[in-house]
JSON list of C-alpha atoms in Angstrom, two decimals:
[
{"chain": "A", "resi": 1, "resn": "ILE", "atom": "CA", "xyz": [0.06, -0.01, -0.07]},
{"chain": "A", "resi": 2, "resn": "LEU", "atom": "CA", "xyz": [1.20, 3.29, -1.09]},
{"chain": "A", "resi": 3, "resn": "SER", "atom": "CA", "xyz": [0.57, 6.99, 0.39]},
{"chain": "A", "resi": 4, "resn": "GLY", "atom": "CA", "xyz": [1.28, 10.58, -0.47]},
{"chain": "A", "resi": 5, "resn": "ALA", "atom": "CA", "xyz": [0.60, 12.85, 1.92]},
{"chain": "A", "resi": 6, "resn": "GLU", "atom": "CA", "xyz": [0.59, 16.86, 2.79]},
{"chain": "A", "resi": 7, "resn": "ASP", "atom": "CA", "xyz": [3.71, 15.71, 5.55]},
{"chain": "A", "resi": 8, "resn": "ASN", "atom": "CA", "xyz": [6.16, 16.03, 2.19]},
{"chain": "A", "resi": 9, "resn": "THR", "atom": "CA", "xyz": [6.57, 12.18, 2.13]},
{"chain": "A", "resi": 10, "resn": "ALA", "atom": "CA", "xyz": [5.38, 8.72, 0.06]},
{"chain": "A", "resi": 11, "resn": "ARG", "atom": "CA", "xyz": [5.23, 5.92, 2.34]},
{"chain": "A", "resi": 12, "resn": "LEU", "atom": "CA", "xyz": [4.97, 2.10, 1.65]},
{"chain": "A", "resi": 13, "resn": "TRP", "atom": "CA", "xyz": [2.95, 0.09, 3.93]},
{"chain": "A", "resi": 14, "resn": "SER", "atom": "CA", "xyz": [2.75, -3.32, 4.76]},
{"chain": "A", "resi": 15, "resn": "LYS", "atom": "CA", "xyz": [-0.61, -4.92, 3.87]},
{"chain": "A", "resi": 16, "resn": "ASN", "atom": "CA", "xyz": [-0.31, -7.59, 6.13]},
{"chain": "A", "resi": 17, "resn": "ASP", "atom": "CA", "xyz": [0.25, -5.84, 9.35]},
{"chain": "A", "resi": 18, "resn": "ALA", "atom": "CA", "xyz": [-0.03, -2.17, 8.72]},
{"chain": "A", "resi": 19, "resn": "LYS", "atom": "CA", "xyz": [3.33, -1.10, 9.59]},
{"chain": "A", "resi": 20, "resn": "GLU", "atom": "CA", "xyz": [5.45, 1.44, 7.58]},
{"chain": "A", "resi": 21, "resn": "LEU", "atom": "CA", "xyz": [8.34, -0.33, 5.49]},
{"chain": "A", "resi": 22, "resn": "ARG", "atom": "CA", "xyz": [9.84, 2.64, 3.85]},
{"chain": "A", "resi": 23, "resn": "ALA", "atom": "CA", "xyz": [9.52, 6.77, 3.31]},
{"chain": "A", "resi": 24, "resn": "TRP", "atom": "CA", "xyz": [10.34, 8.63, 0.60]},
{"chain": "A", "resi": 25, "resn": "PRO", "atom": "CA", "xyz": [10.54, 12.34, 1.69]},
{"chain": "A", "resi": 26, "resn": "HIS", "atom": "CA", "xyz": [9.85, 15.47, -0.51]},
{"chain": "A", "resi": 27, "resn": "SER", "atom": "CA", "xyz": [10.79, 19.01, -0.31]},
{"chain": "A", "resi": 28, "resn": "ALA", "atom": "CA", "xyz": [6.78, 19.63, -0.91]},
{"chain": "A", "resi": 29, "resn": "TRP", "atom": "CA", "xyz": [3.54, 17.74, -0.52]},
{"chain": "A", "resi": 30, "resn": "VAL", "atom": "CA", "xyz": [3.16, 14.72, -2.46]},
{"chain": "A", "resi": 31, "resn": "GLN", "atom": "CA", "xyz": [0.23, 15.55, -4.79]},
{"chain": "A", "resi": 32, "resn": "ASP", "atom": "CA", "xyz": [0.10, 12.14, -6.76]},
{"chain": "A", "resi": 33, "resn": "LEU", "atom": "CA", "xyz": [1.42, 9.10, -7.31]},
{"chain": "A", "resi": 34, "resn": "ALA", "atom": "CA", "xyz": [1.33, 6.03, -9.12]},
{"chain": "A", "resi": 35, "resn": "VAL", "atom": "CA", "xyz": [3.67, 2.78, -9.38]},
{"chain": "A", "resi": 36, "resn": "ALA", "atom": "CA", "xyz": [5.08, 0.67, -12.79]},
{"chain": "A", "resi": 37, "resn": "GLY", "atom": "CA", "xyz": [6.95, -2.36, -13.58]},
{"chain": "A", "resi": 38, "resn": "ASN", "atom": "CA", "xyz": [5.74, -5.05, -11.60]},
{"chain": "A", "resi": 39, "resn": "GLU", "atom": "CA", "xyz": [5.85, -2.73, -8.63]},
{"chain": "A", "resi": 40, "resn": "GLN", "atom": "CA", "xyz": [9.42, -1.86, -9.08]},
{"chain": "A", "resi": 41, "resn": "TRP", "atom": "CA", "xyz": [8.86, 2.22, -9.81]},
{"chain": "A", "resi": 42, "resn": "LEU", "atom": "CA", "xyz": [7.20, 4.54, -7.57]},
{"chain": "A", "resi": 43, "resn": "PHE", "atom": "CA", "xyz": [6.22, 7.89, -9.74]},
{"chain": "A", "resi": 44, "resn": "THR", "atom": "CA", "xyz": [5.74, 10.89, -7.58]},
{"chain": "A", "resi": 45, "resn": "ALA", "atom": "CA", "xyz": [4.48, 14.56, -8.35]},
{"chain": "A", "resi": 46, "resn": "ASP", "atom": "CA", "xyz": [4.89, 17.53, -5.94]},
{"chain": "A", "resi": 47, "resn": "ALA", "atom": "CA", "xyz": [3.46, 20.65, -5.06]},
{"chain": "A", "resi": 48, "resn": "GLU", "atom": "CA", "xyz": [6.69, 22.30, -6.21]},
{"chain": "A", "resi": 49, "resn": "GLY", "atom": "CA", "xyz": [6.33, 20.97, -10.01]},
{"chain": "A", "resi": 50, "resn": "PHE", "atom": "CA", "xyz": [8.88, 18.09, -9.55]},
{"chain": "A", "resi": 51, "resn": "ILE", "atom": "CA", "xyz": [8.36, 14.62, -10.93]},
{"chain": "A", "resi": 52, "resn": "THR", "atom": "CA", "xyz": [10.50, 12.03, -9.11]},
{"chain": "A", "resi": 53, "resn": "ARG", "atom": "CA", "xyz": [11.04, 8.34, -9.82]},
{"chain": "A", "resi": 54, "resn": "HIS", "atom": "CA", "xyz": [11.73, 6.35, -7.23]},
{"chain": "A", "resi": 55, "resn": "SER", "atom": "CA", "xyz": [12.97, 2.14, -6.85]},
{"chain": "A", "resi": 56, "resn": "LEU", "atom": "CA", "xyz": [10.82, 0.59, -4.61]},
{"chain": "A", "resi": 57, "resn": "THR", "atom": "CA", "xyz": [13.01, -2.62, -4.49]},
{"chain": "A", "resi": 58, "resn": "THR", "atom": "CA", "xyz": [16.79, -1.06, -3.77]},
{"chain": "A", "resi": 59, "resn": "THR", "atom": "CA", "xyz": [17.35, 2.72, -2.52]},
{"chain": "A", "resi": 60, "resn": "SER", "atom": "CA", "xyz": [15.28, 5.08, -0.75]},
{"chain": "A", "resi": 61, "resn": "GLN", "atom": "CA", "xyz": [17.14, 7.44, -2.75]},
{"chain": "A", "resi": 62, "resn": "PRO", "atom": "CA", "xyz": [15.58, 9.46, -5.88]},
{"chain": "A", "resi": 63, "resn": "VAL", "atom": "CA", "xyz": [16.22, 7.52, -9.01]},
{"chain": "A", "resi": 64, "resn": "VAL", "atom": "CA", "xyz": [15.32, 10.35, -11.08]},
{"chain": "A", "resi": 65, "resn": "ARG", "atom": "CA", "xyz": [14.05, 13.79, -10.30]},
{"chain": "A", "resi": 66, "resn": "TRP", "atom": "CA", "xyz": [12.99, 16.28, -12.45]},
{"chain": "A", "resi": 67, "resn": "ARG", "atom": "CA", "xyz": [11.80, 19.84, -12.66]},
{"chain": "A", "resi": 68, "resn": "GLY", "atom": "CA", "xyz": [8.69, 19.19, -14.79]},
{"chain": "A", "resi": 69, "resn": "HIS", "atom": "CA", "xyz": [6.18, 22.29, -14.13]},
{"chain": "A", "resi": 70, "resn": "ASP", "atom": "CA", "xyz": [6.24, 25.82, -12.77]},
{"chain": "A", "resi": 71, "resn": "ALA", "atom": "CA", "xyz": [3.39, 25.07, -10.31]},
{"chain": "A", "resi": 72, "resn": "SER", "atom": "CA", "xyz": [2.14, 22.54, -8.09]},
{"chain": "A", "resi": 73, "resn": "ILE", "atom": "CA", "xyz": [1.25, 19.00, -10.09]},
{"chain": "A", "resi": 74, "resn": "HIS", "atom": "CA", "xyz": [-2.16, 17.96, -9.78]},
{"chain": "A", "resi": 75, "resn": "ALA", "atom": "CA", "xyz": [-2.30, 15.17, -11.75]},
{"chain": "A", "resi": 76, "resn": "LEU", "atom": "CA", "xyz": [0.14, 12.33, -12.41]},
{"chain": "A", "resi": 77, "resn": "LEU", "atom": "CA", "xyz": [-0.78, 9.16, -15.13]},
{"chain": "A", "resi": 78, "resn": "LEU", "atom": "CA", "xyz": [1.50, 6.31, -16.05]},
{"chain": "A", "resi": 79, "resn": "ARG", "atom": "CA", "xyz": [0.71, 4.87, -19.25]},
{"chain": "A", "resi": 80, "resn": "PRO", "atom": "CA", "xyz": [2.91, 1.81, -20.96]},
{"chain": "A", "resi": 81, "resn": "VAL", "atom": "CA", "xyz": [4.51, 2.80, -24.47]},
{"chain": "A", "resi": 82, "resn": "ALA", "atom": "CA", "xyz": [1.97, 1.15, -26.85]},
{"chain": "A", "resi": 83, "resn": "LEU", "atom": "CA", "xyz": [4.60, -0.25, -29.51]},
{"chain": "A", "resi": 84, "resn": "PRO", "atom": "CA", "xyz": [4.42, -3.95, -31.03]},
{"chain": "A", "resi": 85, "resn": "ALA", "atom": "CA", "xyz": [7.70, -4.81, -29.61]},
{"chain": "A", "resi": 86, "resn": "VAL", "atom": "CA", "xyz": [7.39, -3.36, -26.17]},
{"chain": "A", "resi": 87, "resn": "ALA", "atom": "CA", "xyz": [4.00, -5.07, -26.09]},
{"chain": "A", "resi": 88, "resn": "SER", "atom": "CA", "xyz": [5.39, -8.34, -26.52]},
{"chain": "A", "resi": 89, "resn": "ARG", "atom": "CA", "xyz": [8.52, -7.77, -24.13]},
{"chain": "A", "resi": 90, "resn": "MET", "atom": "CA", "xyz": [6.18, -6.68, -21.57]},
{"chain": "A", "resi": 91, "resn": "GLU", "atom": "CA", "xyz": [4.11, -9.88, -21.99]},
{"chain": "A", "resi": 92, "resn": "LYS", "atom": "CA", "xyz": [7.27, -12.15, -21.89]},
{"chain": "A", "resi": 93, "resn": "VAL", "atom": "CA", "xyz": [9.25, -10.44, -19.15]},
{"chain": "A", "resi": 94, "resn": "ALA", "atom": "CA", "xyz": [9.34, -12.07, -15.57]},
{"chain": "A", "resi": 95, "resn": "LYS", "atom": "CA", "xyz": [11.75, -9.54, -14.25]},
{"chain": "A", "resi": 96, "resn": "PRO", "atom": "CA", "xyz": [10.91, -6.01, -13.34]},
{"chain": "A", "resi": 97, "resn": "ILE", "atom": "CA", "xyz": [9.68, -3.55, -16.33]},
{"chain": "A", "resi": 98, "resn": "GLU", "atom": "CA", "xyz": [12.18, -0.64, -17.30]},
{"chain": "A", "resi": 99, "resn": "PRO", "atom": "CA", "xyz": [11.11, 2.75, -17.04]},
{"chain": "A", "resi": 100, "resn": "GLU", "atom": "CA", "xyz": [11.66, 3.21, -20.93]},
{"chain": "A", "resi": 101, "resn": "LEU", "atom": "CA", "xyz": [8.23, 1.17, -21.40]},
{"chain": "A", "resi": 102, "resn": "TRP", "atom": "CA", "xyz": [6.65, 3.62, -19.60]},
{"chain": "A", "resi": 103, "resn": "GLN", "atom": "CA", "xyz": [4.96, 7.48, -20.35]},
{"chain": "A", "resi": 104, "resn": "VAL", "atom": "CA", "xyz": [4.25, 10.03, -17.40]},
{"chain": "A", "resi": 105, "resn": "LEU", "atom": "CA", "xyz": [1.76, 12.13, -18.22]},
{"chain": "A", "resi": 106, "resn": "THR", "atom": "CA", "xyz": [0.94, 15.40, -15.38]},
{"chain": "A", "resi": 107, "resn": "ALA", "atom": "CA", "xyz": [-1.37, 18.09, -15.12]},
{"chain": "A", "resi": 108, "resn": "SER", "atom": "CA", "xyz": [-0.13, 21.35, -13.20]},
{"chain": "A", "resi": 109, "resn": "ARG", "atom": "CA", "xyz": [-1.89, 24.33, -11.90]},
{"chain": "A", "resi": 110, "resn": "ASP", "atom": "CA", "xyz": [0.52, 26.28, -14.01]},
{"chain": "A", "resi": 111, "resn": "GLY", "atom": "CA", "xyz": [-1.96, 25.38, -17.05]},
{"chain": "A", "resi": 112, "resn": "THR", "atom": "CA", "xyz": [0.08, 22.93, -18.70]},
{"chain": "A", "resi": 113, "resn": "VAL", "atom": "CA", "xyz": [-0.53, 18.97, -19.45]},
{"chain": "A", "resi": 114, "resn": "LYS", "atom": "CA", "xyz": [2.95, 17.19, -20.74]},
{"chain": "A", "resi": 115, "resn": "LEU", "atom": "CA", "xyz": [4.11, 13.68, -21.60]},
{"chain": "A", "resi": 116, "resn": "TRP", "atom": "CA", "xyz": [7.54, 12.54, -20.17]},
{"chain": "A", "resi": 117, "resn": "ASN", "atom": "CA", "xyz": [9.55, 9.51, -20.71]},
{"chain": "A", "resi": 118, "resn": "GLY", "atom": "CA", "xyz": [9.93, 7.43, -17.56]},
{"chain": "A", "resi": 119, "resn": "ASP", "atom": "CA", "xyz": [13.55, 9.21, -16.71]},
{"chain": "A", "resi": 120, "resn": "GLY", "atom": "CA", "xyz": [12.11, 12.92, -17.52]},
{"chain": "A", "resi": 121, "resn": "LEU", "atom": "CA", "xyz": [12.48, 13.76, -20.71]},
{"chain": "A", "resi": 122, "resn": "LEU", "atom": "CA", "xyz": [9.42, 15.91, -22.48]},
{"chain": "A", "resi": 123, "resn": "LEU", "atom": "CA", "xyz": [7.81, 14.31, -25.11]},
{"chain": "A", "resi": 124, "resn": "ALA", "atom": "CA", "xyz": [4.72, 16.81, -25.66]},
{"chain": "A", "resi": 125, "resn": "LYS", "atom": "CA", "xyz": [3.11, 19.63, -24.19]},
{"chain": "A", "resi": 126, "resn": "PHE", "atom": "CA", "xyz": [-0.66, 19.43, -24.70]},
{"chain": "A", "resi": 127, "resn": "ASP", "atom": "CA", "xyz": [-2.70, 22.86, -25.40]},
{"chain": "A", "resi": 128, "resn": "THR", "atom": "CA", "xyz": [-4.89, 23.63, -22.23]},
{"chain": "A", "resi": 129, "resn": "PRO", "atom": "CA", "xyz": [-5.93, 27.37, -23.41]},
{"chain": "A", "resi": 130, "resn": "GLN", "atom": "CA", "xyz": [-5.22, 28.47, -19.96]},
{"chain": "A", "resi": 131, "resn": "GLN", "atom": "CA", "xyz": [-7.28, 25.51, -17.98]},
{"chain": "A", "resi": 132, "resn": "ASN", "atom": "CA", "xyz": [-6.14, 24.57, -14.57]},
{"chain": "A", "resi": 133, "resn": "ILE", "atom": "CA", "xyz": [-6.35, 20.57, -15.34]},
{"chain": "A", "resi": 134, "resn": "VAL", "atom": "CA", "xyz": [-6.79, 18.68, -11.82]},
{"chain": "A", "resi": 135, "resn": "ALA", "atom": "CA", "xyz": [-7.43, 15.16, -12.93]},
{"chain": "A", "resi": 136, "resn": "LEU", "atom": "CA", "xyz": [-6.39, 13.09, -15.95]},
{"chain": "A", "resi": 137, "resn": "ALA", "atom": "CA", "xyz": [-7.19, 9.82, -17.60]},
{"chain": "A", "resi": 138, "resn": "ALA", "atom": "CA", "xyz": [-6.48, 7.81, -20.83]},
{"chain": "A", "resi": 139, "resn": "THR", "atom": "CA", "xyz": [-6.93, 5.51, -23.10]},
{"chain": "A", "resi": 140, "resn": "PRO", "atom": "CA", "xyz": [-4.42, 4.06, -25.91]},
{"chain": "A", "resi": 141, "resn": "ARG", "atom": "CA", "xyz": [-5.77, 6.79, -28.02]},
{"chain": "A", "resi": 142, "resn": "TRP", "atom": "CA", "xyz": [-7.25, 9.63, -26.05]},
{"chain": "A", "resi": 143, "resn": "LEU", "atom": "CA", "xyz": [-6.37, 11.81, -23.27]},
{"chain": "A", "resi": 144, "resn": "ALA", "atom": "CA", "xyz": [-9.05, 13.51, -21.15]},
{"chain": "A", "resi": 145, "resn": "GLY", "atom": "CA", "xyz": [-8.50, 16.29, -18.31]},
{"chain": "A", "resi": 146, "resn": "GLY", "atom": "CA", "xyz": [-10.92, 17.80, -15.91]},
{"chain": "A", "resi": 147, "resn": "ASP", "atom": "CA", "xyz": [-10.72, 21.35, -15.11]},
{"chain": "A", "resi": 148, "resn": "ASP", "atom": "CA", "xyz": [-11.60, 23.10, -11.75]},
{"chain": "A", "resi": 149, "resn": "SER", "atom": "CA", "xyz": [-14.15, 25.30, -13.99]},
{"chain": "A", "resi": 150, "resn": "GLY", "atom": "CA", "xyz": [-16.24, 22.11, -14.70]},
{"chain": "A", "resi": 151, "resn": "ASN", "atom": "CA", "xyz": [-14.92, 21.35, -18.36]},
{"chain": "A", "resi": 152, "resn": "VAL", "atom": "CA", "xyz": [-13.31, 18.15, -19.60]},
{"chain": "A", "resi": 153, "resn": "LEU", "atom": "CA", "xyz": [-10.72, 18.51, -22.25]},
{"chain": "A", "resi": 154, "resn": "VAL", "atom": "CA", "xyz": [-9.98, 15.89, -24.53]},
{"chain": "A", "resi": 155, "resn": "TRP", "atom": "CA", "xyz": [-6.54, 15.27, -26.93]},
{"chain": "A", "resi": 156, "resn": "ASP", "atom": "CA", "xyz": [-5.77, 13.31, -29.44]},
{"chain": "A", "resi": 157, "resn": "LEU", "atom": "CA", "xyz": [-2.52, 11.26, -28.20]},
{"chain": "A", "resi": 158, "resn": "GLU", "atom": "CA", "xyz": [-1.80, 10.62, -31.75]},
{"chain": "A", "resi": 159, "resn": "SER", "atom": "CA", "xyz": [-1.77, 13.72, -32.99]},
{"chain": "A", "resi": 160, "resn": "ARG", "atom": "CA", "xyz": [-1.36, 15.37, -29.68]},
{"chain": "A", "resi": 161, "resn": "THR", "atom": "CA", "xyz": [-4.23, 18.03, -30.45]},
{"chain": "A", "resi": 162, "resn": "LEU", "atom": "CA", "xyz": [-7.28, 19.25, -28.52]},
{"chain": "A", "resi": 163, "resn": "ARG", "atom": "CA", "xyz": [-10.04, 17.58, -30.22]},
{"chain": "A", "resi": 164, "resn": "HIS", "atom": "CA", "xyz": [-13.07, 18.54, -27.68]},
{"chain": "A", "resi": 165, "resn": "THR", "atom": "CA", "xyz": [-13.82, 20.72, -25.13]},
{"chain": "A", "resi": 166, "resn": "LEU", "atom": "CA", "xyz": [-16.99, 19.01, -23.05]},
{"chain": "A", "resi": 167, "resn": "ARG", "atom": "CA", "xyz": [-19.24, 21.66, -21.22]},
{"chain": "A", "resi": 168, "resn": "GLY", "atom": "CA", "xyz": [-21.92, 20.50, -18.83]},
{"chain": "A", "resi": 169, "resn": "HIS", "atom": "CA", "xyz": [-20.17, 20.11, -15.35]},
{"chain": "A", "resi": 170, "resn": "SER", "atom": "CA", "xyz": [-20.96, 23.17, -12.94]},
{"chain": "A", "resi": 171, "resn": "ARG", "atom": "CA", "xyz": [-17.89, 22.74, -10.69]},
{"chain": "A", "resi": 172, "resn": "GLY", "atom": "CA", "xyz": [-14.53, 21.21, -11.04]},
{"chain": "A", "resi": 173, "resn": "VAL", "atom": "CA", "xyz": [-14.29, 17.58, -12.49]},
{"chain": "A", "resi": 174, "resn": "TYR", "atom": "CA", "xyz": [-11.90, 15.66, -10.45]},
{"chain": "A", "resi": 175, "resn": "GLY", "atom": "CA", "xyz": [-12.56, 12.03, -11.98]}
]
């Protein structure tokens, strides 16, 4: 069980006896987190705009940390790289999956949504018409982002273009 909190930590807990197994300190609130690679990698996003990849199996020190945004990151989403060679490799792998097989999507109070590789290389920046995106969801083809004004923005992940703005909620869309 993993948690991220306002006390500037991400923590790993035992599911058997509810004891803390590890803690990863951060310089700001841990706003969101996700696990990848057969539970080998922990990705965290914080209130200062940093994304960090931690190892769940070795060191408690960050493996990679990068400045992703100029403000607090509200949402972090992982998606597997959808390449035929990668897909067959993922199905046959019995060992932990490498971070390059994952992409990281982040949304920030700075009004941007960005796509990264697992090592922090920026792959794309999505047009957000100055929206504050607070939630993300994706399929292999589409990315949806909910904003704090009640809209859902939908991007085509292949062309990386904004395709639709869905209006109808009267308040923020958080899921």
